[in-house]
Amino acid sequence: MFKFVAVGLFSVGLFGVLAQPHLVRKILALNLASVGVFLFMISTAERGAAPADPVPHAMVITGIVVSVSSTAFALTLVSRVYRSTRRIHLNWWPSRPRQNKPGRDPWK
Amino acid sequence: MEIGLIILPFFGAFLAFLFHHRATAISLATGAGTVVLAGVTVAEVYQLGHPMVSALGGWPPPLGIRLRIDGLSALMLAMTAVVGGAVSLFTPGYFSRVRTNPAITAMFWPLWLFVWGTLNGLFMAADIFTLYVLLEIIMLAGAALVILSPAEFAASVALRYLLVTMTGSILYLMGVAILYDFHAVLDITLLAEAIQPGWGPAVALTLMTIGLMTKAALFPFHFWLPPAHALAPAPVSAILSALLIKGAFYLLLRLWMELGAGSLPYAAGQVIGVLAMGAIVWGSIQAMRQDSLKLLIAYSTVAQVGFFFLAFPMLLSAEGAGASEGWFGSAIQVTAHGLAKAALFLAAGVVLMARGQEQLTAMRGLAWQLPLTAAALALAGLGLFGPWLSGAGLGKGMLAESLHNDNQWWWAQLVTLGSLLTAAYVLVMLRYAFYPPRDITSRTVPVFLQIIPLMLALGSLLLGWLEPALLGLLNIHSGGQS
């Protein structure tokens, strides 16, 4: 039961990453997908009548830490993108790095 | 001893972050120590003749985490040490000439040392969840390195890279969860013993494969790579292109070698072969069309990644004939590419220092004014093409031979075609270098900075001479058949 919900969350999250152009929504979708993975992991701790397996707990806690820090970093980057381009989504195809005009020192 | 390969760079990174006025000195000392440790570890594995296994803190698996260094790990550690050492020596001179902002240098060193330590860990860890955590650190540090670029849109490029690799990480993590659900172990060696053919491991490995393919930038997941690698400062590009994508590739190769044969259908390897073909053809054609030196080199990475993945169709073949030789070829090629690509990006950095721009036209007269750098670019290009006795030549030869032995001759033809395409874009890259240097203002660049890429390029070319040592090293793996 938990596993079905987990796979559902994971799929919705993945779909969101691919389908949503809005950057914050993409990050939220990634979080949703990782919550799905964590739910799946924690549901593997149950092994019949035996006491719960501690390893998935350790994995989920580590995973949450990783997820929080990468979300924070991604949000920082989003705000930087917004400040520099005034847009909150990326072009589908990356813009080519602008060519430096000949004779001009790009670092000065 | 081998744990020092992870702890020392991390410790150095913290020190370099805390004492950022002394960051360069601290980091160079740390780098020297790491290179020595890597050399000692590789020599130890070579002497030992079998994989070196150690349980961290004395805890055995399944609860504890093991480090396992076999021949492939040792080769990757050695490549990382050589490229990392060269990049570390190159960087102080580069930043003092190209950038005046000391904050950038201060941020570069801790991030780079984190990447170095994490890569070392990635090549040694034998636990699929630990590998996930290491992949995440590499991803965060890599994206942070990309935004060291002064360009305005660096944040967009870094964010695209971050989103793609975050998605890849989550796919990988789901694979880990499914594998754990089915087999209740995380150690790769134990998993290889426990794994049963079935839909569960097949789904898990498929998810992990897709996730790692996005990180290794295999076509069609390569789209984030060229802007990120072209935009970053030259030493960062060298790190990203020569080392970072190799981490994900190494992990994928490891997973397929240990777990793939029992649980994935033969067709999966053929699918990867088709993607590799796409990477070689598309990457090479795009490389020829670029007019910026670093973009051309970045697209050449896309193409070369295709070559690495040509070993994958063999890993699942029913006969298994020549399978080990096949990945040997791939591993040697990864090493040769690491050296050559670092040489190319560092040489591109020299061009930028001398000319202030990175257009191909800025290379006009390079052969007269900066002959060492022109030689480095040409030799590194040759190192990618892979003539007889060079590292890439040895790797491609072994790859093609074992593809033939494995009755998959169609991929072997691709090796030849890909080499010709490589030669084509290398010549396109060099075409302006031999123009006479009229009306060109060029700043002088110290010989020391020009020698580093030249040495890396020569290393890539001369790697083929080490064939017996390389094969001896690669023969040290868990299967032990030699």
PDB file of N, CA, C and O in Angstrom, chain B residues 350-413:
ATOM      1  N   VAL B 350      45.225  28.929 -21.619  1.00  0.00           N
ATOM      2  CA  VAL B 350      46.419  29.682 -22.022  1.00  0.00           C
ATOM      3  C   VAL B 350      46.072  30.623 -23.179  1.00  0.00           C
ATOM      4  O   VAL B 350      46.498  31.786 -23.206  1.00  0.00           O
ATOM      5  N   VAL B 351      45.278  30.120 -24.142  1.00  0.00           N
ATOM      6  CA  VAL B 351      44.869  30.968 -25.267  1.00  0.00           C
ATOM      7  C   VAL B 351      44.117  32.186 -24.744  1.00  0.00           C
ATOM      8  O   VAL B 351      44.352  33.322 -25.181  1.00  0.00           O
ATOM      9  N   LEU B 352      43.238  31.952 -23.774  1.00  0.00           N
ATOM     10  CA  LEU B 352      42.482  33.070 -23.205  1.00  0.00           C
ATOM     11  C   LEU B 352      43.406  34.059 -22.510  1.00  0.00           C
ATOM     12  O   LEU B 352      43.253  35.277 -22.654  1.00  0.00           O
ATOM     13  N   MET B 353      44.397  33.528 -21.777  1.00  0.00           N
ATOM     14  CA  MET B 353      45.323  34.433 -21.084  1.00  0.00           C
ATOM     15  C   MET B 353      46.094  35.274 -22.091  1.00  0.00           C
ATOM     16  O   MET B 353      46.350  36.454 -21.871  1.00  0.00           O
ATOM     17  N   ALA B 354      46.472  34.667 -23.211  1.00  0.00           N
ATOM     18  CA  ALA B 354      47.309  35.377 -24.181  1.00  0.00           C
ATOM     19  C   ALA B 354      46.489  36.340 -25.028  1.00  0.00           C
ATOM     20  O   ALA B 354      46.929  37.447 -25.325  1.00  0.00           O
ATOM     21  N   ARG B 355      45.292  35.914 -25.409  1.00  0.00           N
ATOM     22  CA  ARG B 355      44.549  36.687 -26.397  1.00  0.00           C
ATOM     23  C   ARG B 355      43.336  37.396 -25.822  1.00  0.00           C
ATOM     24  O   ARG B 355      42.719  38.204 -26.513  1.00  0.00           O
ATOM     25  N   GLY B 356      42.920  37.030 -24.608  1.00  0.00           N
ATOM     26  CA  GLY B 356      41.750  37.671 -24.025  1.00  0.00           C
ATOM     27  C   GLY B 356      40.443  37.225 -24.626  1.00  0.00           C
ATOM     28  O   GLY B 356      39.409  37.797 -24.326  1.00  0.00           O
ATOM     29  N   GLN B 357      40.442  36.258 -25.501  1.00  0.00           N
ATOM     30  CA  GLN B 357      39.185  35.714 -26.020  1.00  0.00           C
ATOM     31  C   GLN B 357      39.351  34.246 -26.365  1.00  0.00           C
ATOM     32  O   GLN B 357      40.462  33.736 -26.439  1.00  0.00           O
ATOM     33  N   GLU B 358      38.199  33.619 -26.566  1.00  0.00           N
ATOM     34  CA  GLU B 358      38.224  32.169 -26.765  1.00  0.00           C
ATOM     35  C   GLU B 358      37.694  31.754 -28.123  1.00  0.00           C
ATOM     36  O   GLU B 358      37.388  30.592 -28.346  1.00  0.00           O
ATOM     37  N   GLN B 359      37.527  32.724 -29.039  1.00  0.00           N
ATOM     38  CA  GLN B 359      37.102  32.370 -30.390  1.00  0.00           C
ATOM     39  C   GLN B 359      38.172  31.517 -31.048  1.00  0.00           C
ATOM     40  O   GLN B 359      39.359  31.667 -30.762  1.00  0.00           O
ATOM     41  N   LEU B 360      37.750  30.678 -31.992  1.00  0.00           N
ATOM     42  CA  LEU B 360      38.751  29.932 -32.752  1.00  0.00           C
ATOM     43  C   LEU B 360      39.648  30.894 -33.525  1.00  0.00           C
ATOM     44  O   LEU B 360      40.840  30.648 -33.692  1.00  0.00           O
ATOM     45  N   THR B 361      39.074  32.021 -33.994  1.00  0.00           N
ATOM     46  CA  THR B 361      39.887  32.965 -34.764  1.00  0.00           C
ATOM     47  C   THR B 361      40.973  33.597 -33.894  1.00  0.00           C
ATOM     48  O   THR B 361      41.965  34.091 -34.421  1.00  0.00           O
ATOM     49  N   ALA B 362      40.769  33.561 -32.563  1.00  0.00           N
ATOM     50  CA  ALA B 362      41.799  34.121 -31.686  1.00  0.00           C
ATOM     51  C   ALA B 362      43.056  33.273 -31.693  1.00  0.00           C
ATOM     52  O   ALA B 362      44.095  33.694 -31.197  1.00  0.00           O
ATOM     53  N   MET B 363      42.949  32.073 -32.246  1.00  0.00           N
ATOM     54  CA  MET B 363      44.119  31.204 -32.277  1.00  0.00           C
ATOM     55  C   MET B 363      45.027  31.512 -33.459  1.00  0.00           C
ATOM     56  O   MET B 363      46.040  30.839 -33.657  1.00  0.00           O
ATOM     57  N   ARG B 364      44.665  32.510 -34.266  1.00  0.00           N
ATOM     58  CA  ARG B 364      45.511  32.904 -35.394  1.00  0.00           C
ATOM     59  C   ARG B 364      46.948  33.137 -34.932  1.00  0.00           C
ATOM     60  O   ARG B 364      47.184  33.900 -34.001  1.00  0.00           O
ATOM     61  N   GLY B 365      47.880  32.490 -35.598  1.00  0.00           N
ATOM     62  CA  GLY B 365      49.280  32.732 -35.280  1.00  0.00           C
ATOM     63  C   GLY B 365      49.759  32.045 -34.017  1.00  0.00           C
ATOM     64  O   GLY B 365      50.864  32.302 -33.559  1.00  0.00           O
ATOM     65  N   LEU B 366      48.953  31.172 -33.485  1.00  0.00           N
ATOM     66  CA  LEU B 366      49.317  30.520 -32.227  1.00  0.00           C
ATOM     67  C   LEU B 366      50.600  29.701 -32.386  1.00  0.00           C
ATOM     68  O   LEU B 366      51.448  29.682 -31.491  1.00  0.00           O
ATOM     69  N   ALA B 367      50.748  29.067 -33.546  1.00  0.00           N
ATOM     70  CA  ALA B 367      51.896  28.185 -33.736  1.00  0.00           C
ATOM     71  C   ALA B 367      53.205  28.972 -33.718  1.00  0.00           C
ATOM     72  O   ALA B 367      54.259  28.420 -33.434  1.00  0.00           O
ATOM     73  N   TRP B 368      53.139  30.285 -34.022  1.00  0.00           N
ATOM     74  CA  TRP B 368      54.356  31.089 -33.992  1.00  0.00           C
ATOM     75  C   TRP B 368      54.581  31.714 -32.613  1.00  0.00           C
ATOM     76  O   TRP B 368      55.685  31.743 -32.126  1.00  0.00           O
ATOM     77  N   GLN B 369      53.468  32.229 -32.056  1.00  0.00           N
ATOM     78  CA  GLN B 369      53.650  33.011 -30.842  1.00  0.00           C
ATOM     79  C   GLN B 369      53.661  32.164 -29.581  1.00  0.00           C
ATOM     80  O   GLN B 369      54.362  32.490 -28.630  1.00  0.00           O
ATOM     81  N   LEU B 370      52.844  31.114 -29.550  1.00  0.00           N
ATOM     82  CA  LEU B 370      52.818  30.245 -28.371  1.00  0.00           C
ATOM     83  C   LEU B 370      53.008  28.802 -28.846  1.00  0.00           C
ATOM     84  O   LEU B 370      52.079  27.998 -28.782  1.00  0.00           O
ATOM     85  N   PRO B 371      54.174  28.479 -29.344  1.00  0.00           N
ATOM     86  CA  PRO B 371      54.324  27.135 -29.951  1.00  0.00           C
ATOM     87  C   PRO B 371      54.049  26.001 -28.983  1.00  0.00           C
ATOM     88  O   PRO B 371      53.493  24.977 -29.378  1.00  0.00           O
ATOM     89  N   LEU B 372      54.376  26.207 -27.700  1.00  0.00           N
ATOM     90  CA  LEU B 372      54.146  25.114 -26.742  1.00  0.00           C
ATOM     91  C   LEU B 372      52.663  24.818 -26.608  1.00  0.00           C
ATOM     92  O   LEU B 372      52.242  23.659 -26.533  1.00  0.00           O
ATOM     93  N   THR B 373      51.853  25.892 -26.575  1.00  0.00           N
ATOM     94  CA  THR B 373      50.414  25.688 -26.421  1.00  0.00           C
ATOM     95  C   THR B 373      49.815  25.098 -27.686  1.00  0.00           C
ATOM     96  O   THR B 373      48.942  24.222 -27.620  1.00  0.00           O
ATOM     97  N   ALA B 374      50.287  25.578 -28.841  1.00  0.00           N
ATOM     98  CA  ALA B 374      49.800  24.992 -30.094  1.00  0.00           C
ATOM     99  C   ALA B 374      50.130  23.511 -30.127  1.00  0.00           C
ATOM    100  O   ALA B 374      49.303  22.674 -30.526  1.00  0.00           O
ATOM    101  N   ALA B 375      51.344  23.167 -29.671  1.00  0.00           N
ATOM    102  CA  ALA B 375      51.730  21.760 -29.645  1.00  0.00           C
ATOM    103  C   ALA B 375      50.843  20.988 -28.678  1.00  0.00           C
ATOM    104  O   ALA B 375      50.411  19.866 -28.974  1.00  0.00           O
ATOM    105  N   ALA B 376      50.547  21.606 -27.525  1.00  0.00           N
ATOM    106  CA  ALA B 376      49.696  20.914 -26.554  1.00  0.00           C
ATOM    107  C   ALA B 376      48.324  20.640 -27.146  1.00  0.00           C
ATOM    108  O   ALA B 376      47.777  19.541 -27.006  1.00  0.00           O
ATOM    109  N   LEU B 377      47.745  21.649 -27.837  1.00  0.00           N
ATOM    110  CA  LEU B 377      46.421  21.452 -28.436  1.00  0.00           C
ATOM    111  C   LEU B 377      46.479  20.342 -29.480  1.00  0.00           C
ATOM    112  O   LEU B 377      45.602  19.470 -29.528  1.00  0.00           O
ATOM    113  N   ALA B 378      47.518  20.380 -30.332  1.00  0.00           N
ATOM    114  CA  ALA B 378      47.612  19.389 -31.397  1.00  0.00           C
ATOM    115  C   ALA B 378      47.816  17.992 -30.824  1.00  0.00           C
ATOM    116  O   ALA B 378      47.166  17.028 -31.238  1.00  0.00           O
ATOM    117  N   LEU B 379      48.711  17.881 -29.839  1.00  0.00           N
ATOM    118  CA  LEU B 379      48.995  16.552 -29.280  1.00  0.00           C
ATOM    119  C   LEU B 379      47.796  16.022 -28.501  1.00  0.00           C
ATOM    120  O   LEU B 379      47.498  14.826 -28.549  1.00  0.00           O
ATOM    121  N   ALA B 380      47.102  16.926 -27.793  1.00  0.00           N
ATOM    122  CA  ALA B 380      45.920  16.462 -27.058  1.00  0.00           C
ATOM    123  C   ALA B 380      44.839  16.027 -28.036  1.00  0.00           C
ATOM    124  O   ALA B 380      44.135  15.039 -27.799  1.00  0.00           O
ATOM    125  N   GLY B 381      44.716  16.750 -29.159  1.00  0.00           N
ATOM    126  CA  GLY B 381      43.764  16.333 -30.186  1.00  0.00           C
ATOM    127  C   GLY B 381      44.129  14.956 -30.719  1.00  0.00           C
ATOM    128  O   GLY B 381      43.279  14.081 -30.904  1.00  0.00           O
ATOM    129  N   LEU B 382      45.436  14.761 -30.920  1.00  0.00           N
ATOM    130  CA  LEU B 382      45.920  13.456 -31.362  1.00  0.00           C
ATOM    131  C   LEU B 382      45.599  12.406 -30.299  1.00  0.00           C
ATOM    132  O   LEU B 382      45.242  11.267 -30.618  1.00  0.00           O
ATOM    133  N   GLY B 383      45.730  12.807 -29.032  1.00  0.00           N
ATOM    134  CA  GLY B 383      45.425  11.876 -27.941  1.00  0.00           C
ATOM    135  C   GLY B 383      43.968  11.467 -27.942  1.00  0.00           C
ATOM    136  O   GLY B 383      43.636  10.364 -27.523  1.00  0.00           O
ATOM    137  N   LEU B 384      43.069  12.368 -28.395  1.00  0.00           N
ATOM    138  CA  LEU B 384      41.656  11.989 -28.501  1.00  0.00           C
ATOM    139  C   LEU B 384      41.446  11.049 -29.676  1.00  0.00           C
ATOM    140  O   LEU B 384      40.684  10.091 -29.606  1.00  0.00           O
ATOM    141  N   PHE B 385      42.122  11.359 -30.803  1.00  0.00           N
ATOM    142  CA  PHE B 385      41.951  10.554 -32.017  1.00  0.00           C
ATOM    143  C   PHE B 385      42.471   9.139 -31.777  1.00  0.00           C
ATOM    144  O   PHE B 385      41.828   8.159 -32.166  1.00  0.00           O
ATOM    145  N   GLY B 386      43.623   9.032 -31.119  1.00  0.00           N
ATOM    146  CA  GLY B 386      44.108   7.714 -30.750  1.00  0.00           C
ATOM    147  C   GLY B 386      44.905   7.009 -31.812  1.00  0.00           C
ATOM    148  O   GLY B 386      44.464   5.987 -32.344  1.00  0.00           O
ATOM    149  N   PRO B 387      46.090   7.508 -32.180  1.00  0.00           N
ATOM    150  CA  PRO B 387      46.930   6.770 -33.106  1.00  0.00           C
ATOM    151  C   PRO B 387      47.547   5.553 -32.426  1.00  0.00           C
ATOM    152  O   PRO B 387      47.398   5.358 -31.219  1.00  0.00           O
ATOM    153  N   TRP B 388      48.242   4.772 -33.197  1.00  0.00           N
ATOM    154  CA  TRP B 388      48.894   3.568 -32.709  1.00  0.00           C
ATOM    155  C   TRP B 388      49.778   3.905 -31.505  1.00  0.00           C
ATOM    156  O   TRP B 388      50.482   4.923 -31.531  1.00  0.00           O
ATOM    157  N   LEU B 389      49.763   3.096 -30.486  1.00  0.00           N
ATOM    158  CA  LEU B 389      50.584   3.233 -29.292  1.00  0.00           C
ATOM    159  C   LEU B 389      50.142   4.336 -28.335  1.00  0.00           C
ATOM    160  O   LEU B 389      50.724   4.512 -27.286  1.00  0.00           O
ATOM    161  N   SER B 390      49.106   5.085 -28.677  1.00  0.00           N
ATOM    162  CA  SER B 390      48.622   6.073 -27.712  1.00  0.00           C
ATOM    163  C   SER B 390      47.582   5.409 -26.804  1.00  0.00           C
ATOM    164  O   SER B 390      47.111   4.305 -27.101  1.00  0.00           O
ATOM    165  N   GLY B 391      47.247   6.099 -25.716  1.00  0.00           N
ATOM    166  CA  GLY B 391      46.284   5.521 -24.783  1.00  0.00           C
ATOM    167  C   GLY B 391      44.939   5.274 -25.430  1.00  0.00           C
ATOM    168  O   GLY B 391      44.368   4.181 -25.330  1.00  0.00           O
ATOM    169  N   ALA B 392      44.422   6.297 -26.137  1.00  0.00           N
ATOM    170  CA  ALA B 392      43.116   6.144 -26.762  1.00  0.00           C
ATOM    171  C   ALA B 392      43.176   5.090 -27.860  1.00  0.00           C
ATOM    172  O   ALA B 392      42.226   4.334 -28.064  1.00  0.00           O
ATOM    173  N   GLY B 393      44.330   5.020 -28.574  1.00  0.00           N
ATOM    174  CA  GLY B 393      44.458   4.022 -29.630  1.00  0.00           C
ATOM    175  C   GLY B 393      44.388   2.618 -29.055  1.00  0.00           C
ATOM    176  O   GLY B 393      43.698   1.738 -29.580  1.00  0.00           O
ATOM    177  N   LEU B 394      45.088   2.414 -27.950  1.00  0.00           N
ATOM    178  CA  LEU B 394      45.060   1.114 -27.278  1.00  0.00           C
ATOM    179  C   LEU B 394      43.641   0.769 -26.834  1.00  0.00           C
ATOM    180  O   LEU B 394      43.132  -0.331 -27.082  1.00  0.00           O
ATOM    181  N   GLY B 395      42.976   1.755 -26.202  1.00  0.00           N
ATOM    182  CA  GLY B 395      41.621   1.519 -25.710  1.00  0.00           C
ATOM    183  C   GLY B 395      40.669   1.186 -26.845  1.00  0.00           C
ATOM    184  O   GLY B 395      39.919   0.219 -26.779  1.00  0.00           O
ATOM    185  N   LYS B 396      40.721   2.006 -27.908  1.00  0.00           N
ATOM    186  CA  LYS B 396      39.802   1.778 -29.023  1.00  0.00           C
ATOM    187  C   LYS B 396      40.092   0.456 -29.714  1.00  0.00           C
ATOM    188  O   LYS B 396      39.180  -0.257 -30.126  1.00  0.00           O
ATOM    189  N   GLY B 397      41.396   0.130 -29.818  1.00  0.00           N
ATOM    190  CA  GLY B 397      41.749  -1.141 -30.448  1.00  0.00           C
ATOM    191  C   GLY B 397      41.182  -2.318 -29.682  1.00  0.00           C
ATOM    192  O   GLY B 397      40.573  -3.218 -30.263  1.00  0.00           O
ATOM    193  N   MET B 398      41.342  -2.266 -28.351  1.00  0.00           N
ATOM    194  CA  MET B 398      40.813  -3.371 -27.546  1.00  0.00           C
ATOM    195  C   MET B 398      39.299  -3.431 -27.627  1.00  0.00           C
ATOM    196  O   MET B 398      38.700  -4.506 -27.687  1.00  0.00           O
ATOM    197  N   LEU B 399      38.690  -2.246 -27.645  1.00  0.00           N
ATOM    198  CA  LEU B 399      37.230  -2.179 -27.717  1.00  0.00           C
ATOM    199  C   LEU B 399      36.748  -2.810 -29.019  1.00  0.00           C
ATOM    200  O   LEU B 399      35.855  -3.672 -29.025  1.00  0.00           O
ATOM    201  N   ALA B 400      37.365  -2.393 -30.143  1.00  0.00           N
ATOM    202  CA  ALA B 400      36.923  -2.898 -31.440  1.00  0.00           C
ATOM    203  C   ALA B 400      37.166  -4.392 -31.539  1.00  0.00           C
ATOM    204  O   ALA B 400      36.318  -5.145 -32.025  1.00  0.00           O
ATOM    205  N   GLU B 401      38.323  -4.841 -31.031  1.00  0.00           N
ATOM    206  CA  GLU B 401      38.646  -6.255 -31.135  1.00  0.00           C
ATOM    207  C   GLU B 401      37.648  -7.102 -30.352  1.00  0.00           C
ATOM    208  O   GLU B 401      37.138  -8.112 -30.842  1.00  0.00           O
ATOM    209  N   SER B 402      37.342  -6.663 -29.131  1.00  0.00           N
ATOM    210  CA  SER B 402      36.444  -7.510 -28.347  1.00  0.00           C
ATOM    211  C   SER B 402      35.012  -7.406 -28.859  1.00  0.00           C
ATOM    212  O   SER B 402      34.251  -8.356 -28.724  1.00  0.00           O
ATOM    213  N   LEU B 403      34.654  -6.272 -29.487  1.00  0.00           N
ATOM    214  CA  LEU B 403      33.322  -6.207 -30.101  1.00  0.00           C
ATOM    215  C   LEU B 403      33.244  -7.214 -31.244  1.00  0.00           C
ATOM    216  O   LEU B 403      32.221  -7.879 -31.439  1.00  0.00           O
ATOM    217  N   HIS B 404      34.327  -7.328 -32.006  1.00  0.00           N
ATOM    218  CA  HIS B 404      34.372  -8.319 -33.081  1.00  0.00           C
ATOM    219  C   HIS B 404      34.240  -9.719 -32.513  1.00  0.00           C
ATOM    220  O   HIS B 404      33.444 -10.522 -32.979  1.00  0.00           O
ATOM    221  N   ASN B 405      35.047 -10.018 -31.473  1.00  0.00           N
ATOM    222  CA  ASN B 405      35.023 -11.350 -30.881  1.00  0.00           C
ATOM    223  C   ASN B 405      33.657 -11.681 -30.314  1.00  0.00           C
ATOM    224  O   ASN B 405      33.298 -12.836 -30.185  1.00  0.00           O
ATOM    225  N   ASP B 406      32.933 -10.645 -29.936  1.00  0.00           N
ATOM    226  CA  ASP B 406      31.641 -10.840 -29.302  1.00  0.00           C
ATOM    227  C   ASP B 406      30.520 -10.884 -30.339  1.00  0.00           C
ATOM    228  O   ASP B 406      29.356 -10.858 -29.986  1.00  0.00           O
ATOM    229  N   ASN B 407      30.885 -10.932 -31.634  1.00  0.00           N
ATOM    230  CA  ASN B 407      29.904 -10.939 -32.716  1.00  0.00           C
ATOM    231  C   ASN B 407      29.005  -9.722 -32.683  1.00  0.00           C
ATOM    232  O   ASN B 407      27.800  -9.813 -32.866  1.00  0.00           O
ATOM    233  N   GLN B 408      29.572  -8.583 -32.375  1.00  0.00           N
ATOM    234  CA  GLN B 408      28.794  -7.344 -32.458  1.00  0.00           C
ATOM    235  C   GLN B 408      29.567  -6.383 -33.353  1.00  0.00           C
ATOM    236  O   GLN B 408      29.877  -5.266 -32.970  1.00  0.00           O
ATOM    237  N   TRP B 409      29.874  -6.873 -34.575  1.00  0.00           N
ATOM    238  CA  TRP B 409      30.766  -6.113 -35.446  1.00  0.00           C
ATOM    239  C   TRP B 409      30.212  -4.745 -35.776  1.00  0.00           C
ATOM    240  O   TRP B 409      30.958  -3.835 -36.090  1.00  0.00           O
ATOM    241  N   TRP B 410      28.872  -4.558 -35.695  1.00  0.00           N
ATOM    242  CA  TRP B 410      28.319  -3.262 -36.097  1.00  0.00           C
ATOM    243  C   TRP B 410      28.812  -2.135 -35.203  1.00  0.00           C
ATOM    244  O   TRP B 410      29.061  -1.041 -35.677  1.00  0.00           O
ATOM    245  N   TRP B 411      29.019  -2.438 -33.918  1.00  0.00           N
ATOM    246  CA  TRP B 411      29.554  -1.380 -33.044  1.00  0.00           C
ATOM    247  C   TRP B 411      31.031  -1.155 -33.312  1.00  0.00           C
ATOM    248  O   TRP B 411      31.543  -0.067 -33.140  1.00  0.00           O
ATOM    249  N   ALA B 412      31.738  -2.201 -33.742  1.00  0.00           N
ATOM    250  CA  ALA B 412      33.166  -2.049 -34.017  1.00  0.00           C
ATOM    251  C   ALA B 412      33.388  -1.065 -35.167  1.00  0.00           C
ATOM    252  O   ALA B 412      34.350  -0.290 -35.161  1.00  0.00           O
ATOM    253  N   GLN B 413      32.477  -1.086 -36.152  1.00  0.00           N
ATOM    254  CA  GLN B 413      32.608  -0.119 -37.255  1.00  0.00           C
ATOM    255  C   GLN B 413      32.498   1.300 -36.724  1.00  0.00           C
ATOM    256  O   GLN B 413      33.128   2.229 -37.219  1.00  0.00           O
TER     257      GLN B 413
END
